[in-house]
Coordinates of C-alpha atoms in Angstrom, one line a residue:
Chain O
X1 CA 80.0 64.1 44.2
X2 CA 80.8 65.7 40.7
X3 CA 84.2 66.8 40.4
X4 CA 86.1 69.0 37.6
X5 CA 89.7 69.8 38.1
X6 CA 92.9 70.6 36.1
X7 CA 95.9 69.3 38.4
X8 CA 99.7 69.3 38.1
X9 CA 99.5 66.0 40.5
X10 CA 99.2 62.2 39.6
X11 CA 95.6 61.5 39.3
X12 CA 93.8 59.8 42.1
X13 CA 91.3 57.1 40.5
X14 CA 90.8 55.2 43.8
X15 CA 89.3 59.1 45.2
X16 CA 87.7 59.5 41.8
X17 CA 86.0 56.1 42.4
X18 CA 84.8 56.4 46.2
X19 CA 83.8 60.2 46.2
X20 CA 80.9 58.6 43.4
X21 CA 78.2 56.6 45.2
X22 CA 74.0 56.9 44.4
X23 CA 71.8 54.5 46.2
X24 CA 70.1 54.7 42.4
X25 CA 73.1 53.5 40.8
X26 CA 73.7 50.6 38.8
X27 CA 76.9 51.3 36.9
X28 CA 79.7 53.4 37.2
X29 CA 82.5 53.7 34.2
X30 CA 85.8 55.2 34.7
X31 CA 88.2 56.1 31.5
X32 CA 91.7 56.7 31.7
X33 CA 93.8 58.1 29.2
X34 CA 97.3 57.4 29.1
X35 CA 100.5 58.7 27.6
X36 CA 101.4 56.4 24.9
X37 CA 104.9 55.1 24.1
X38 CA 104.7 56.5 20.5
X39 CA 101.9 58.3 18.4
X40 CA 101.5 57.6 14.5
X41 CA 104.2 55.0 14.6
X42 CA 106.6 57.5 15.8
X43 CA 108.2 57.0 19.3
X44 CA 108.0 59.2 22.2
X45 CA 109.0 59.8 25.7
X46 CA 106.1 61.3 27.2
X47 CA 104.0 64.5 26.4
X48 CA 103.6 68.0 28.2
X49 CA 100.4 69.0 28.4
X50 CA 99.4 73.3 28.2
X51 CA 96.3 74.9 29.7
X52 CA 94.1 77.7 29.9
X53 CA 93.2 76.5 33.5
X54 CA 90.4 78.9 34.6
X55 CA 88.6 78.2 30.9
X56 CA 89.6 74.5 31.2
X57 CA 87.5 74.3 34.6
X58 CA 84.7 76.1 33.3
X59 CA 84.7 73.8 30.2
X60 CA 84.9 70.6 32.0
X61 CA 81.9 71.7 34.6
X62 CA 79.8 73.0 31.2
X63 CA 80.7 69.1 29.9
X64 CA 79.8 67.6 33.0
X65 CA 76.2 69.2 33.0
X66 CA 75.7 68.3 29.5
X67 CA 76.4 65.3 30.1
X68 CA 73.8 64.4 33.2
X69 CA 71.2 66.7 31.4
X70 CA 71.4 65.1 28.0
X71 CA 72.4 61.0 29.2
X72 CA 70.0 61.0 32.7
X73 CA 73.6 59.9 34.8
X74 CA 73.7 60.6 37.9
X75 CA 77.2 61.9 38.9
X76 CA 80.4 63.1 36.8
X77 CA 83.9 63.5 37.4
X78 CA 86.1 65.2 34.8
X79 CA 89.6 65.5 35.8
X80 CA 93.1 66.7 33.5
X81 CA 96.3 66.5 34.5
X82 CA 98.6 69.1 33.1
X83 CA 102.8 69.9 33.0
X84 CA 105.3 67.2 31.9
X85 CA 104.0 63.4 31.6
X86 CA 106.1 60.4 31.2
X87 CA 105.0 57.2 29.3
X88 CA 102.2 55.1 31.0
X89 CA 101.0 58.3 33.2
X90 CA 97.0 58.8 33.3
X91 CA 96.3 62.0 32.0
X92 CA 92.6 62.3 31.9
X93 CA 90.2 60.7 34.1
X94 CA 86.4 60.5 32.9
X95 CA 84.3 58.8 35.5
X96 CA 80.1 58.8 35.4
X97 CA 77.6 56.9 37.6
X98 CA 74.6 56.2 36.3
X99 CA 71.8 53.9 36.6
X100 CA 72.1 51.4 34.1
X101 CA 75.1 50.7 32.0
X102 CA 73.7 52.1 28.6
X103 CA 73.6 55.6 29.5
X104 CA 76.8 55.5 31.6
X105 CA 78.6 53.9 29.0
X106 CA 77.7 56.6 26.2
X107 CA 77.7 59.2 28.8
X108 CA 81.3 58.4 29.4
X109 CA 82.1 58.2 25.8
X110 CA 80.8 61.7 25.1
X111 CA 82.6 62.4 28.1
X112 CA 86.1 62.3 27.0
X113 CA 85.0 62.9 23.1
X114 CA 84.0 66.3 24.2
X115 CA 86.7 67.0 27.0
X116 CA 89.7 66.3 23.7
X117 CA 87.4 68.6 21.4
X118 CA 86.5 71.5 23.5
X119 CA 88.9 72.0 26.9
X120 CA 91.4 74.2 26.2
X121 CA 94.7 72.0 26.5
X122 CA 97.4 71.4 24.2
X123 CA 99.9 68.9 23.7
X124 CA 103.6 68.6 23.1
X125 CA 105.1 65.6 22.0
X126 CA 108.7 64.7 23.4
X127 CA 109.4 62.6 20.4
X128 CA 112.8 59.7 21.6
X129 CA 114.7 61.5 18.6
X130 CA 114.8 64.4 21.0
X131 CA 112.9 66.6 19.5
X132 CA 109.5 68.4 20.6
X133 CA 106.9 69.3 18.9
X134 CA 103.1 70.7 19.2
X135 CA 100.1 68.3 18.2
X136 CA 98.0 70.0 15.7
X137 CA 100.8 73.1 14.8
X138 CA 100.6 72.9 11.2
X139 CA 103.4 75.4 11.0
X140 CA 105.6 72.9 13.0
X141 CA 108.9 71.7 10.8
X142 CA 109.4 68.7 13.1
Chain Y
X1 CA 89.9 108.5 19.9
X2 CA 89.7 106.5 23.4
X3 CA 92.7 104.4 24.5
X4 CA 92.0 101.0 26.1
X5 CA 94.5 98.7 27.5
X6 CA 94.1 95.0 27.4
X7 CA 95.9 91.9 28.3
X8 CA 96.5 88.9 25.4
X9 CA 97.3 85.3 26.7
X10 CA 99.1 83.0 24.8
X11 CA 98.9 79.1 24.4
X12 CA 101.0 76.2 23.5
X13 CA 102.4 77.0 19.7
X14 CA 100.6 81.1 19.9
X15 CA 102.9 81.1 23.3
X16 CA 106.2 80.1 21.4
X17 CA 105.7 82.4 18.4
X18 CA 104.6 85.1 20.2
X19 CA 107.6 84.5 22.4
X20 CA 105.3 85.1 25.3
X21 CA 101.9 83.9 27.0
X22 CA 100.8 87.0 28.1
X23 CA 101.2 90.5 27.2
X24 CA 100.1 94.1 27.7
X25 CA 98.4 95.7 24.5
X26 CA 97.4 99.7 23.9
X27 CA 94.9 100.3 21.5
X28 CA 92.7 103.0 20.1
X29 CA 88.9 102.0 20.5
X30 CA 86.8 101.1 18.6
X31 CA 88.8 97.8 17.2
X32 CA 87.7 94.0 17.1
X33 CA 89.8 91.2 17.9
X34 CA 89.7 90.3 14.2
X35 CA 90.8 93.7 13.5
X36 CA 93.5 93.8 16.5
X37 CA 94.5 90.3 15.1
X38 CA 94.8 91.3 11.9
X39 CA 96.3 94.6 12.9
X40 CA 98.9 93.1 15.6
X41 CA 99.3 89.2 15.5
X42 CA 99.0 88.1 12.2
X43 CA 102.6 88.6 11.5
X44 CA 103.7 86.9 14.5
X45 CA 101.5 83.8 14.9
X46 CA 101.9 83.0 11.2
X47 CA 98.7 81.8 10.4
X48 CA 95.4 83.7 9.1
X49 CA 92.6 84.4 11.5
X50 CA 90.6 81.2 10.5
X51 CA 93.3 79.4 12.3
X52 CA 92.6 79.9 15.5
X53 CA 89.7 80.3 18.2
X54 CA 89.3 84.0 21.0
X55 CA 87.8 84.1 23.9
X56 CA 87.5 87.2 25.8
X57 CA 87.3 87.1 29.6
X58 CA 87.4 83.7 29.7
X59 CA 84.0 82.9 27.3
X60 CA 84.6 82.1 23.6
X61 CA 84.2 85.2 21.1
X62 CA 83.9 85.8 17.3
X63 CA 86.0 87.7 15.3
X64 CA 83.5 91.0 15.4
X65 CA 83.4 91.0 19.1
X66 CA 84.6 94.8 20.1
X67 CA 87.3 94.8 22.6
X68 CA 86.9 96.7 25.8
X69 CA 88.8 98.5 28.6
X70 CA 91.0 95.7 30.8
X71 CA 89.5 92.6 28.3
X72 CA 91.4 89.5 29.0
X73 CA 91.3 87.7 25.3
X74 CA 93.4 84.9 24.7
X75 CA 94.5 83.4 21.2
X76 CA 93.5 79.7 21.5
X77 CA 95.4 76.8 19.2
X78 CA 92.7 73.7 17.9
X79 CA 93.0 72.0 21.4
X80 CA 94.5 68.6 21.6
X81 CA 93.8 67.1 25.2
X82 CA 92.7 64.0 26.5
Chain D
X1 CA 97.7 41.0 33.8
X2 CA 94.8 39.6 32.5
X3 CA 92.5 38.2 35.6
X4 CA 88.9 36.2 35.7
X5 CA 87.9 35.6 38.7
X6 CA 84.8 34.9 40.7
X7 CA 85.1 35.8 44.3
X8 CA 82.6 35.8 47.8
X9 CA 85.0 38.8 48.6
X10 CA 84.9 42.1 47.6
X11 CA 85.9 43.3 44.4
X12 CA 89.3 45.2 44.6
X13 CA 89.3 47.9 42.2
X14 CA 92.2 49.2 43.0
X15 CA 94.2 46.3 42.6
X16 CA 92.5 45.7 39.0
X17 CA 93.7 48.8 37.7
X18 CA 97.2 48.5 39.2
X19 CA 97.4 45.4 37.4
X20 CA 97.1 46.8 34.2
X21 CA 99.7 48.6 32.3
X22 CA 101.1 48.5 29.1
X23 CA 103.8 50.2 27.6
X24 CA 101.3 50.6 24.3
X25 CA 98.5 51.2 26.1
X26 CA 96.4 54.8 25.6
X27 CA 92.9 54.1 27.2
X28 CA 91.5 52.1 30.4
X29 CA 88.1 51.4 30.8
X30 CA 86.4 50.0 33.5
X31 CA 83.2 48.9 34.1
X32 CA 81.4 48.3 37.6
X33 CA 78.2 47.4 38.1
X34 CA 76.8 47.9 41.4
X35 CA 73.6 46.6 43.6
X36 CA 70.6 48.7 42.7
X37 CA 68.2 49.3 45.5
X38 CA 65.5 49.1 43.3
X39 CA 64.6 46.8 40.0
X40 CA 61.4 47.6 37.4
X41 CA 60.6 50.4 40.0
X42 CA 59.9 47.9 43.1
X43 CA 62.2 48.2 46.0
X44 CA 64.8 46.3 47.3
X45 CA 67.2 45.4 50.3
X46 CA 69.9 43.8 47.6
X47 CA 71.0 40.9 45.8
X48 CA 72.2 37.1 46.4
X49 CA 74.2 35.8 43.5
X50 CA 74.6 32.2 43.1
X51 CA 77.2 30.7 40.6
X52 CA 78.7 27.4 39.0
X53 CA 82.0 28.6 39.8
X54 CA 84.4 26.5 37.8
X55 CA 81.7 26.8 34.4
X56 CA 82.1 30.8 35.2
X57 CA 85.8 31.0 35.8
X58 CA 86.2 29.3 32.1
X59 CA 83.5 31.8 30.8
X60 CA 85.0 34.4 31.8
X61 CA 88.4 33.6 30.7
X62 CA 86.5 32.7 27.2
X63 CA 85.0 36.3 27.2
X64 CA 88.8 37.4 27.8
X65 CA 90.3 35.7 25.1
X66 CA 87.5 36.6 22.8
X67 CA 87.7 40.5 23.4
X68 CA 91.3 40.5 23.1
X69 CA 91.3 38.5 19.6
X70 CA 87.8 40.6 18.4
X71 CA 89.1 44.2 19.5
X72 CA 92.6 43.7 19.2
X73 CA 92.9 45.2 23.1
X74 CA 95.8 44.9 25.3
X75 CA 94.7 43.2 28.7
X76 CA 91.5 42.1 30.2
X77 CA 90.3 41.4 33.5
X78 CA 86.8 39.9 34.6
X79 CA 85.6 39.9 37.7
X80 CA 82.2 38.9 39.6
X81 CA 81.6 38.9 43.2
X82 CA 79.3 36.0 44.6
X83 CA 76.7 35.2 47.9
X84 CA 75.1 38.1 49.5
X85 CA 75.5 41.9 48.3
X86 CA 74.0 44.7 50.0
X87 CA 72.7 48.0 47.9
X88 CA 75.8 49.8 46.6
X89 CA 78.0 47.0 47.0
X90 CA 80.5 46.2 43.4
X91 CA 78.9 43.1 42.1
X92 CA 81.1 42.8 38.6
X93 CA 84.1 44.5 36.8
X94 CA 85.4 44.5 33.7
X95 CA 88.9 46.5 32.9
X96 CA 89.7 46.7 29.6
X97 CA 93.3 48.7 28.9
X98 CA 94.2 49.5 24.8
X99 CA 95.6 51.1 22.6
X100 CA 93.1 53.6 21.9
X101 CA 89.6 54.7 23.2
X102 CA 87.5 53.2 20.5
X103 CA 88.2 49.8 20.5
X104 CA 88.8 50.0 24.4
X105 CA 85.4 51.2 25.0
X106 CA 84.0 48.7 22.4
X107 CA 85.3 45.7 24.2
X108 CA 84.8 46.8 27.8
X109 CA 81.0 46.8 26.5
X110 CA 81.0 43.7 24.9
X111 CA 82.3 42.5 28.0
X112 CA 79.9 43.3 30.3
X113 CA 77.4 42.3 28.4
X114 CA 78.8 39.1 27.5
X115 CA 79.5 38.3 31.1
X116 CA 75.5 39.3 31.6
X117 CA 74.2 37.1 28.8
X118 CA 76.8 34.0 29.1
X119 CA 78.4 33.4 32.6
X120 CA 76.6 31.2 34.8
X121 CA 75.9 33.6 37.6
X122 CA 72.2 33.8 38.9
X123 CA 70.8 36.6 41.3
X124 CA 67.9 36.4 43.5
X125 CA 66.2 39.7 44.7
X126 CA 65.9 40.6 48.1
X127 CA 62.5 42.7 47.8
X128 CA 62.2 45.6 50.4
X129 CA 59.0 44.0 51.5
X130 CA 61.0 40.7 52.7
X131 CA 60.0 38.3 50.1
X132 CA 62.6 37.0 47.7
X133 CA 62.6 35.9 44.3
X134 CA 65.1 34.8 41.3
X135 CA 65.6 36.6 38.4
X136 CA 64.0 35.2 35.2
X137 CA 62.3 32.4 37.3
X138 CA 59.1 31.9 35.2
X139 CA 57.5 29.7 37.1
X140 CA 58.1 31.9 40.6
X141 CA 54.9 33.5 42.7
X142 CA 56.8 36.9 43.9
Chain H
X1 CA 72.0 -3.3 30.3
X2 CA 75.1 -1.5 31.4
X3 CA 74.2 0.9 34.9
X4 CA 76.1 4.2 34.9
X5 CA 76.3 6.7 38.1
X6 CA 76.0 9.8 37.3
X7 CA 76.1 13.2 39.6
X8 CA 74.1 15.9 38.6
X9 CA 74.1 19.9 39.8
X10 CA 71.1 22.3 40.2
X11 CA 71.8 25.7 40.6
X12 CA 69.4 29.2 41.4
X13 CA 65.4 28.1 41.3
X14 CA 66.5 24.7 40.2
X15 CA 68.1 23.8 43.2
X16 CA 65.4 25.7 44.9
X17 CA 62.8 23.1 43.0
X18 CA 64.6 19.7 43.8
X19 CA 65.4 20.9 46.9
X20 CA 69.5 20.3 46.9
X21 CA 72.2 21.8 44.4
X22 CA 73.7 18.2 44.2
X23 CA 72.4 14.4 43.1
X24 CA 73.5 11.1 42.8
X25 CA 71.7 9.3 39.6
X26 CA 71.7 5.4 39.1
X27 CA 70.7 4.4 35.6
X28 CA 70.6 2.2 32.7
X29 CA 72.5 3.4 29.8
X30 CA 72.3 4.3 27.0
X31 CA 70.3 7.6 28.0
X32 CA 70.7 11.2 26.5
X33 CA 70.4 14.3 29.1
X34 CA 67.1 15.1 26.9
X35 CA 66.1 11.4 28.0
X36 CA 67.2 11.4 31.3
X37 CA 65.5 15.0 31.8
X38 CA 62.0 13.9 31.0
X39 CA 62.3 10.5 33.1
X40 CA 63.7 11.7 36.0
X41 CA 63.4 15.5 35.9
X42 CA 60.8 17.6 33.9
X43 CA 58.8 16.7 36.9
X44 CA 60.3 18.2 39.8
X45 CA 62.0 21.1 38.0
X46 CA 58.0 22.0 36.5
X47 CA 59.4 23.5 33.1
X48 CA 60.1 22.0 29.7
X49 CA 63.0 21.1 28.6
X50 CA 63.2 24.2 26.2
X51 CA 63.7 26.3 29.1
X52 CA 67.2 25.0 30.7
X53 CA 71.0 24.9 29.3
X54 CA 72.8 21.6 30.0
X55 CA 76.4 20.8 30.5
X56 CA 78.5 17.8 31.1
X57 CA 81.8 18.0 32.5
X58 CA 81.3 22.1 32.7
X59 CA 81.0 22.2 29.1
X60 CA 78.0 23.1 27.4
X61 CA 76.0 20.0 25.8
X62 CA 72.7 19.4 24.1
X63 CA 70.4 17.4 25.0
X64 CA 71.0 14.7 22.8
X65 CA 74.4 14.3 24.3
X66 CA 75.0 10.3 25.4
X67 CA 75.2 10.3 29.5
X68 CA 78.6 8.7 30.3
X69 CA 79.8 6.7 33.6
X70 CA 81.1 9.0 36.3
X71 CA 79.4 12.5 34.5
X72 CA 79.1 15.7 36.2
X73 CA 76.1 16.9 34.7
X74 CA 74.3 20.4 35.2
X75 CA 71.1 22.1 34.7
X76 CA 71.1 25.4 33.8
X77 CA 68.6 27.9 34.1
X78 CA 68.7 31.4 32.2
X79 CA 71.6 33.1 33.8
X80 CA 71.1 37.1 35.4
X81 CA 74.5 37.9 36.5
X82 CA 76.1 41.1 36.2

């Protein structure tokens, strides 16, 4: 079953993982992204992630169509986790059945490639000094 | 001229300049978001119109699109998910 | 925890992902590969996989060390399930957890392929029709 | 000439070809698996040598290795897991 969903829970991989199952399929690969203890050498507590959901949902269903038109997979699910995430949480889930490995593994490359470039969430760094600051805010002075 | 009113939504670093993520605009019609941006949120966000992406109603829009009656846009930072 | 394991049980995914965590870690990739019910477009009931376990267990533990040292990822774990596997069943899985998605990606490919090419793990087909035959068996009649 | 016992392992279509996974060999050293493969083996197995791996002692060997007392030797055919 393809799924796409923004969520404010803890991501489920072991539903991710059962709710995907072909009779064609040969390979199945599942990427988690994590919130890292630090980010350019810098340390931080955890991240808080923004979203546009209703645009975020449409995005990731868009992705997940792409993605069985353009690799031939079989089944896709695309799932963000927003709000306030400590260190070590999964944040994004990108999992894709397929029949043979090659396709699912570039399928789920261009998965999550595409779900950081084009899905309309932003992140906030809770740097260990205390302060907070935007990825990507060029106007930022932290 | 014809009035329209529309609704702006605000995200991640738009939100805390504009000290809001939503808000209630009235405008005279005909005006584009690059001319509304120009017109009403340059100032604010800080950064020229190159800077950031629109979407109206929830699809993506360019800079010429021409705002209508109850439009939903939204100002939309380079996304950093994932 | 890094874990290489052959096993006529099956394959826990759960518990391989709950064994992974590190405090640097950004990305998580795994890999399973599943029991087609078809192979070269000729049907099938599923697989038997024989092994020479204690040659495998070292191989895989090999592949491990290698991945980790080439890719400069955080933890490995190998796993491949042995004896009879019916269509759909988990056959082998490769978790690969680092720092970033690049290199994590990388290796959990390089893993599974390496486990394909080098681990000695044999798999006879059980054809639709009844017959059976082993994979890359020259010399076979079916 | 010394005799050396050696035990060797067949595995997928080579076991199916000798007919057992395990066998107890009696013979006069010195022998190299390449040696002992075409006495004792090429027959059975139907294939040339060129178209097995061989270990001793679960590490891989060619076949000029020298067969030792007490060896646990294997023959290999192309592996297919995954």
């Amino acid at each position: 079953m393809d799924l796409y969903q923004i969520t404010d829970q803890p991501i489920d991989t072991v539903e991710i993982l059962q709710g995907q199952g072909e009779p064609g399929a040969g390979a199945q690969v599942l990427f988690l992204g994590t919130v890292r203890n630090e980010f350019e050498g810098r340390a931080s507590r955890g991240l808080y992630y923004d979203v546009y959901p209703q645009m975020a949902e449409a995005q990731l269903r868009k992705i997940g169509e792409e993605l069985k038109r353009e690799f031939g997979v079989l089944q896709v699910a695309l799932v963000h986790r927003i709000g306030d995430l400590p260190v070590g949480a999964v944040s994004v889930a990108v999992c894709v059945t397929g029949g043979h490995r090659d396709e699912t593994f570039a399928a789920a490359r261009a998965g999550i490639d595409r779900v950081k470039q084009t899905v309309p969430i932003w992140k906030k760094e809770h740097w260990d000094d205390g302060t907070s600051a935007w990825h990507d805010d060029a106007g930022s002075s932290t | 001229m014809a009035t329209m009113r529309i609704t702006v939504l605000f995200f991640s670093f738009a939100a805390d300049r504009m000290n809001a993520r939503e808000r209630a605009y009235e405008l005279e019609a005909p005006l584009t978001v690059g001319g509304f941006f120009d017109q009403s949120l340059a100032g604010p966000l800080g950064e020229p119109l190159a800077a950031w992406l629109f979407s109206v109603n929830q699809e993506w829009v360019s800079p010429d699109y021409l705002l209508q009656e109850g439009d939903e846009m939204a100002v939309v930072p380079p996304v950093s998910g994932g």
